[in-house]
Coordinates of C-alpha atoms in Angstrom, one line a residue:
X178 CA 11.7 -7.1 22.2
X179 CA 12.0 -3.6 21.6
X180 CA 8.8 -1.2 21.9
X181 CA 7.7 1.6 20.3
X182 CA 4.9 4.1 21.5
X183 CA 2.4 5.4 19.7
X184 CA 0.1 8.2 20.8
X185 CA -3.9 7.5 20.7
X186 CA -5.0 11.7 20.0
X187 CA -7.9 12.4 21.6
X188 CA -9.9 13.5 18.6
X189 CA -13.9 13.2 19.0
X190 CA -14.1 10.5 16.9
X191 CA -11.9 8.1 18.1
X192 CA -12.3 4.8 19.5
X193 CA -11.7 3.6 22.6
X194 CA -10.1 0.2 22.0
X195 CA -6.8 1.1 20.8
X196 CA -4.7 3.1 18.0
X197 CA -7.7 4.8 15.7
X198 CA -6.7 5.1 12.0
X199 CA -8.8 7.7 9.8
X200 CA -9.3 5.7 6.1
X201 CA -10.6 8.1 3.6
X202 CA -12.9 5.7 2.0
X203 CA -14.6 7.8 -0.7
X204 CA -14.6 11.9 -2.2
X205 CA -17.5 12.7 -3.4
X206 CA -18.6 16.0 -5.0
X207 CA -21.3 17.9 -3.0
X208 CA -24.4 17.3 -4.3
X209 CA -23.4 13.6 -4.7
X210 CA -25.8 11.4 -2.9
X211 CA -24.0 8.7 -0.6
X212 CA -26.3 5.8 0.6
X213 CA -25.9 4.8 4.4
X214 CA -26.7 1.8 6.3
X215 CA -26.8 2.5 10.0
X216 CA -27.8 0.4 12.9
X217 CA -31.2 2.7 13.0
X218 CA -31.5 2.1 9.3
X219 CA -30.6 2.9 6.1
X220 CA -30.3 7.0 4.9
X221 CA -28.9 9.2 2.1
X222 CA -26.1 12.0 2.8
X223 CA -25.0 14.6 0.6
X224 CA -22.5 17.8 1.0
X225 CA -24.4 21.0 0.4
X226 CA -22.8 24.6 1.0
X227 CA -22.5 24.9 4.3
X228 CA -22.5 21.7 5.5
X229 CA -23.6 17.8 5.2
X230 CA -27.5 17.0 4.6
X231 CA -28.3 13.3 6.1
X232 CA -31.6 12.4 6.4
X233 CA -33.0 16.0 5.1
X234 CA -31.1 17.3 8.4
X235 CA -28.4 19.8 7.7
X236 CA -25.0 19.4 9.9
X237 CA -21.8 21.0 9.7
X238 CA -20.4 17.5 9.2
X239 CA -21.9 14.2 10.3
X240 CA -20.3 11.6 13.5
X241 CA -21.9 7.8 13.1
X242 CA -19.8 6.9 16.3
X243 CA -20.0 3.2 14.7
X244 CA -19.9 0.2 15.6
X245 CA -20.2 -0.8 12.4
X246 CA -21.9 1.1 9.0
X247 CA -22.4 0.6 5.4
X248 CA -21.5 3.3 3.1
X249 CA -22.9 2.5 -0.6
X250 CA -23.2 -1.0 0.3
X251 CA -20.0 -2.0 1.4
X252 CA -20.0 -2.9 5.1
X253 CA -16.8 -1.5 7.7
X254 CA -16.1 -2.0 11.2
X255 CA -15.7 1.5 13.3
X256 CA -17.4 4.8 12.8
X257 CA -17.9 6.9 9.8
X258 CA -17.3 11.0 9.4
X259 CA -18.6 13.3 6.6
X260 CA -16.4 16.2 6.7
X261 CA -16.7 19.1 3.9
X262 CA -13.4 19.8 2.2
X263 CA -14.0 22.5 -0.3
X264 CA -16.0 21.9 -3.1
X265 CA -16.2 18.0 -1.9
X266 CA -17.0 15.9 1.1
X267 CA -14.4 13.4 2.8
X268 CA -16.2 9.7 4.2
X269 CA -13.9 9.1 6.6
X270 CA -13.7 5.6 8.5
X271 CA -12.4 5.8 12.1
X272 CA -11.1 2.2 12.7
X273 CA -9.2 0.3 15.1
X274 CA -6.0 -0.4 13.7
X275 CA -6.6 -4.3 14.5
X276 CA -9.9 -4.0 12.8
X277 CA -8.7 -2.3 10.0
X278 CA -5.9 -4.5 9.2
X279 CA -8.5 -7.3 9.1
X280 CA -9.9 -5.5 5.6
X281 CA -6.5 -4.6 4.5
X282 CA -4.8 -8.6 4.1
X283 CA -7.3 -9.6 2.2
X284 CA -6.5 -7.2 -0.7
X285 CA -3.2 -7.7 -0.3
X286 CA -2.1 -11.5 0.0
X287 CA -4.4 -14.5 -0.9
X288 CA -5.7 -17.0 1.8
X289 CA -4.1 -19.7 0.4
X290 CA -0.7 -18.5 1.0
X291 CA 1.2 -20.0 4.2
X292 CA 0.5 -18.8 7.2
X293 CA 3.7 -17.5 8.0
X294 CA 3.4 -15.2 4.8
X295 CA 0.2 -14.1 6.3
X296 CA 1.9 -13.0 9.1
X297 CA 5.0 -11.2 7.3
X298 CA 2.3 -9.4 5.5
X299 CA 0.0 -8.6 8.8
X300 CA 3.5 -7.1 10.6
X301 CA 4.0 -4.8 7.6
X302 CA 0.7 -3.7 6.8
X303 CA 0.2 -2.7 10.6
X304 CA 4.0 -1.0 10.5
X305 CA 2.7 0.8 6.7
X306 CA -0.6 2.5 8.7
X307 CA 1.4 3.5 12.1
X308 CA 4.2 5.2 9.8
X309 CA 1.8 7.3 8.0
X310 CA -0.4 8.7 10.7
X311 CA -0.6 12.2 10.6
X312 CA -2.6 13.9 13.4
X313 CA -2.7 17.9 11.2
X314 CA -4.5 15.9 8.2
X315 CA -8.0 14.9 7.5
X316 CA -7.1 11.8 7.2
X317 CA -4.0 8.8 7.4
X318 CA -4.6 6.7 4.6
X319 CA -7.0 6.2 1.6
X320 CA -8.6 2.9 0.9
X321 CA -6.7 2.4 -2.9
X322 CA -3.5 0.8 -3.8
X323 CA -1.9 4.6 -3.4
X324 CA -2.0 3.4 0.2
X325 CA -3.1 -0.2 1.5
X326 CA -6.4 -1.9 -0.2
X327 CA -8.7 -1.8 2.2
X328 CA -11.9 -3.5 1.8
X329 CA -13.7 -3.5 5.1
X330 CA -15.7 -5.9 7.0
X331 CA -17.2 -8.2 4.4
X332 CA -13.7 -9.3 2.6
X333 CA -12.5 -10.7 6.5
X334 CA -11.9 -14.1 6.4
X335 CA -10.8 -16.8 9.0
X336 CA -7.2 -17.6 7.7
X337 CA -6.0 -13.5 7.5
X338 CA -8.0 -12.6 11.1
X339 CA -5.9 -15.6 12.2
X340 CA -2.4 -13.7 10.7
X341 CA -4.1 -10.4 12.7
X342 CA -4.5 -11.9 15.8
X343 CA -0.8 -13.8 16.0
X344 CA 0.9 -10.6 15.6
X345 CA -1.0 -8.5 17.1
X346 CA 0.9 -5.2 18.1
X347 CA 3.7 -6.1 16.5
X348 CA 5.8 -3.8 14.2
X349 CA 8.8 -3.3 12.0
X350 CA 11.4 -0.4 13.3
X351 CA 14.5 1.2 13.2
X352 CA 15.9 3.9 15.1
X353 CA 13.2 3.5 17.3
X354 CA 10.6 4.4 14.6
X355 CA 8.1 2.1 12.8
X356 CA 9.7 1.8 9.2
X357 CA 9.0 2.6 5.5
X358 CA 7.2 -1.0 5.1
X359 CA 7.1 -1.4 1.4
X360 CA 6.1 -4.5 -0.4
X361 CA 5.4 -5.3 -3.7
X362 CA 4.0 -8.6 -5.4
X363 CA 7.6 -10.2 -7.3
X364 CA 10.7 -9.3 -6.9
X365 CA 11.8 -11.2 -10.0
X366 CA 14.5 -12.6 -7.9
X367 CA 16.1 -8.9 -7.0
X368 CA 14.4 -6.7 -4.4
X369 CA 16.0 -2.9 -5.5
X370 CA 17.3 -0.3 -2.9
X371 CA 15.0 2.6 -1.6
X372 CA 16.6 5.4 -3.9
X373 CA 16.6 3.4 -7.1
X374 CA 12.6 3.9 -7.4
X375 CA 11.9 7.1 -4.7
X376 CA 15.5 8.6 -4.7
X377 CA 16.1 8.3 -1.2
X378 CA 18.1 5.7 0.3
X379 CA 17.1 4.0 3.4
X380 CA 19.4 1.8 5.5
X381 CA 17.0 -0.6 5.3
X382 CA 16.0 -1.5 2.1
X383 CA 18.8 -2.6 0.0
X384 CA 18.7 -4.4 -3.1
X385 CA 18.3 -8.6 -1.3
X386 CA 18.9 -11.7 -3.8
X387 CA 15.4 -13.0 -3.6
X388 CA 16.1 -16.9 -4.8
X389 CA 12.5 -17.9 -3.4
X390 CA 10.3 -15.6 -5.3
X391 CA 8.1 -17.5 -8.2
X392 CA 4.9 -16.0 -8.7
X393 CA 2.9 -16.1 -12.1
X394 CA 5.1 -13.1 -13.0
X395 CA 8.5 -13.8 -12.6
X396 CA 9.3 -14.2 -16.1
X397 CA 7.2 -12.0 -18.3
X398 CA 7.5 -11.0 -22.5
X399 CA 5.5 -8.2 -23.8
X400 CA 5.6 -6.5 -27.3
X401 CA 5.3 -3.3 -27.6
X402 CA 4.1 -0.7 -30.2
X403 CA 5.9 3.1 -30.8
X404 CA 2.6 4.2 -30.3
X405 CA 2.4 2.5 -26.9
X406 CA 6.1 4.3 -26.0
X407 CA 5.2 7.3 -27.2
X408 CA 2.2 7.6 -24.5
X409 CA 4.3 6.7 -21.9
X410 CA 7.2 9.2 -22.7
X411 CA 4.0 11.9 -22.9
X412 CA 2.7 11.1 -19.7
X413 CA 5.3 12.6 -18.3
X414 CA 6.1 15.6 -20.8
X415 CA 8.2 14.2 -23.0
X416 CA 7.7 14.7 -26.7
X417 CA 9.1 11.4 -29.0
X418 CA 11.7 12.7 -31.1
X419 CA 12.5 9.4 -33.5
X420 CA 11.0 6.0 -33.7
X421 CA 14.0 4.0 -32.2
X422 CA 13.1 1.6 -30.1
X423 CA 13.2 1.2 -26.1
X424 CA 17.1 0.4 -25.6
X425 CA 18.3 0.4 -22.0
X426 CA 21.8 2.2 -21.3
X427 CA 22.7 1.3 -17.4
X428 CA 21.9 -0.5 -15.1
X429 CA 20.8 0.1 -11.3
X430 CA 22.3 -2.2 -8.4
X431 CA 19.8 -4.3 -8.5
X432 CA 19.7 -4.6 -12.5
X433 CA 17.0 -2.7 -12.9
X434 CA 16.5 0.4 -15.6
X435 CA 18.8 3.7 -14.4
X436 CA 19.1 5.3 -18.0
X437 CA 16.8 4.5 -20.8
X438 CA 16.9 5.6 -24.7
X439 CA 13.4 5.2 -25.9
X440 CA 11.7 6.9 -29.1
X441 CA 14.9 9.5 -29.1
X442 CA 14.7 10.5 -25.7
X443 CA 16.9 9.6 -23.0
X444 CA 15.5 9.5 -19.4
X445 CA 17.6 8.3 -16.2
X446 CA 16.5 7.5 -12.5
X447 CA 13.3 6.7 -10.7
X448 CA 11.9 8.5 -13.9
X449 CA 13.4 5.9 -16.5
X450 CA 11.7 3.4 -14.4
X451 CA 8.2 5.2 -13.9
X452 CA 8.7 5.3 -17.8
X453 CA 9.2 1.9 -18.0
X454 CA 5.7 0.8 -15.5
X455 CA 3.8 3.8 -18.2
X456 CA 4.8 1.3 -21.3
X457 CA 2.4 -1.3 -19.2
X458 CA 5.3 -3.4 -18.2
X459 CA 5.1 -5.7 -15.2
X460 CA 8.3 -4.5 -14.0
X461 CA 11.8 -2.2 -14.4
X462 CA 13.8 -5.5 -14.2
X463 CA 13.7 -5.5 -17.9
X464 CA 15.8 -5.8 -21.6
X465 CA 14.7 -5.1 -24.6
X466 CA 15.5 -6.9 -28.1
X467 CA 13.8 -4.4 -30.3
X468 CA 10.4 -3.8 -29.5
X469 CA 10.1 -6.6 -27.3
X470 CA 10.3 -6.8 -23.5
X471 CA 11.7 -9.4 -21.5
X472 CA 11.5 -9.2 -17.8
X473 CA 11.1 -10.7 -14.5
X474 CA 8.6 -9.6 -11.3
X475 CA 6.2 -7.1 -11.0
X476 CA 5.9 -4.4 -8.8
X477 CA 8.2 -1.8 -7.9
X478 CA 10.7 -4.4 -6.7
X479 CA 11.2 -2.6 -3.2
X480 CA 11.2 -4.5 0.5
X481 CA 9.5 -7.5 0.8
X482 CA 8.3 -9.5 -2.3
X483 CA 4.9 -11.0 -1.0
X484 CA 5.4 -13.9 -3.4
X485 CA 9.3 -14.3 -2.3
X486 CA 7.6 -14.5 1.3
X487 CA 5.9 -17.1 0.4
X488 CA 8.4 -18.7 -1.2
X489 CA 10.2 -18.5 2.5
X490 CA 7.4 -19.7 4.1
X491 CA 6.8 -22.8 2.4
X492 CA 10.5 -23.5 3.2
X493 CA 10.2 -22.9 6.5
X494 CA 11.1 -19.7 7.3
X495 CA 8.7 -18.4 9.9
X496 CA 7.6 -14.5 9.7
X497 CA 10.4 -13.1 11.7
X498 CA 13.2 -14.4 9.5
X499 CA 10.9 -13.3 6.1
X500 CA 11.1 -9.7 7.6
X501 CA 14.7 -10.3 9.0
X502 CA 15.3 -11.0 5.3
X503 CA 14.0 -8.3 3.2
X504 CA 14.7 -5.3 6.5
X505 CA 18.1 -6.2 7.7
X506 CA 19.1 -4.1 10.6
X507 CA 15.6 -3.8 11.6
X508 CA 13.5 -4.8 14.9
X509 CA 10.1 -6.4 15.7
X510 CA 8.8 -4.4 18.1
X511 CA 5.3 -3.9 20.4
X512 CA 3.2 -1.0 19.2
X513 CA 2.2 0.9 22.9
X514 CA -0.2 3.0 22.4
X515 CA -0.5 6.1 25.2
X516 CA -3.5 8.8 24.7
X517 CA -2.5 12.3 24.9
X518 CA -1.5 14.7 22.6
X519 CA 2.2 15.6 21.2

């Protein structure tokens, strides 16, 4: 098995256990009050010019070194840091990339799907955090579905710790570097290729026939309104110029929207299909007969469909041939983790 390093920076809040990920959990404006549980107790924090005031003691930002804190009720493993940014203040959860990941699968896949899809899901959502460290930032990841959903220490439950702990360390690379691991709930039976939703192509994640994804989603009919198109076209500038009806003109590989007609205007690319999720459809695996929409998955259709892994899984497939699948040409690989600095 290949391995790939990763470097633990020596930062002042970092743990000591392994790779420390910075969540931003929350941005608050100063002034805000944020409510803390501590080990010594409970206290209230709030970003003031010059500083953070926690306990009516003022501090050019605040260290709880952790174990384990609440912030406004919710509980997370790791420490915590209030760091001023401007006119607002950061909450910042260092956490152990194991520990983290233990908060993260249960947003992201149900307990009741098979273990080996628990796994699949675990590998990736490791590979997602180590790909998007970034050392000159304030932080590597928020907490909402912009990054991973991450819902610390009181979501943990049994069956996902149990996915954590069977692949711990393990990763998804190529080229010796832990990949773009995107997932998305259906693929409607079509995962797309990299550049048909964010323009660039990676060798990686090509459009897949996805026979073993049936989720709840998979086939989908929604009606639609002009009004409803004419929002989505002017969320992204674009001023309705008749009242034709969405009409799609071509196709992408993976038979998804590349050039739309909708409401007189004509849009093509990752932007026909941002148009298309705007309209409140599931999905840009789509026709139209008029004002209706018929279409299958949800999601943005690239890498691994989480209900296609399950799908696997229940046939047998066991995690490494799920990833296999959706990644070809890619390796598992052991995350080492060196301190020092780059």
């Amino acid at each position: 098995m290949k391995r790939l390093l990763a470097l633990l920076l020596l930062l002042p809040w970092a743990l000591a256990q392994g790779l420390t990920l910075r969540v931003l959990l929350k941005e608050v404006p100063l002034g805000e009050a944020l409510r803390l549980d501590l080990p010594s107790g409970r206290v209230l924090a709030k970003g003031v010019e010059g500083g953070v005031v926690v306990d009516g003691r003022l501090f050019p930002s605040f260290l709880h070194p952790g174990p384990t804190f609440a912030l406004d009720g919710t509980p997370y493993r790791g420490g915590l840091l209030l760091l001023p940014q401007g006119e607002k203040v950061m909450a910042v959860n260092a956490v152990d990339l194991e520990d983290y990941l233990l908060g993260v699968l249960p947003g992201e896949m149900p307990p009741s799907f098979p273990l080996e899809a628990l796994k699949a899901q675990a590998v990736l959502a490791r590979t997602f955090a180590v790909n998007r460290l970034s050392p000159s930032a304030p932080y590597d990841l928020c907490a909402t579905e912009a990054c991973q959903v991450y819902r610390g220490l009181s979501a943990e439950t049994p069956r996902h710790k149990e996915a954590v702990l069977a692949t711990r360390g393990l990763v998804v690379s190529y080229g010796g570097r832990a990949i773009s691991a995107l997932y998305h709930a259906d693929s409607g039976g079509m995962t797309a290729g990299s550049e048909e939703v964010f323009q660039k192509a990676l060798p990686y994640l090509r459009p897949r026939e996805d026979p073993f994804s049936d989720g709840p989603k998979s086939r989908w009919t929604v009606d639609l309104t002009p009004e409803r198109v004419a929002a989505a076209l002017r969320a992204y500038g674009l001023a309705p110029r008749t009242l034709e009806p969405p009409e799609v003109l071509a196709l992408t590989p993976s038979g998804r929207v590349g050039r739309l007609s909708a409401l007189g205007v004509v849009v093509e690319g990752p932007l026909a299909q941002r148009v298309v999720r705007a309209m409140g459809l599931p999905s840009a695996l789509v026709r139209f007969e008029g004002w209706r929409a018929l279409g299958r998955g949800a999601g943005h259709g690239v890498g691994m469909s989480q209900w296609g892994a399950k799908g696997m899984a229940e046939r047998g497939f066991e995690f490494r041939e799920i990833l296999g699948h959706y990644f070809p040409g890619t390796f598992l690989s052991d995350l080492v983790v060196r301190a020092g600095l780059p």
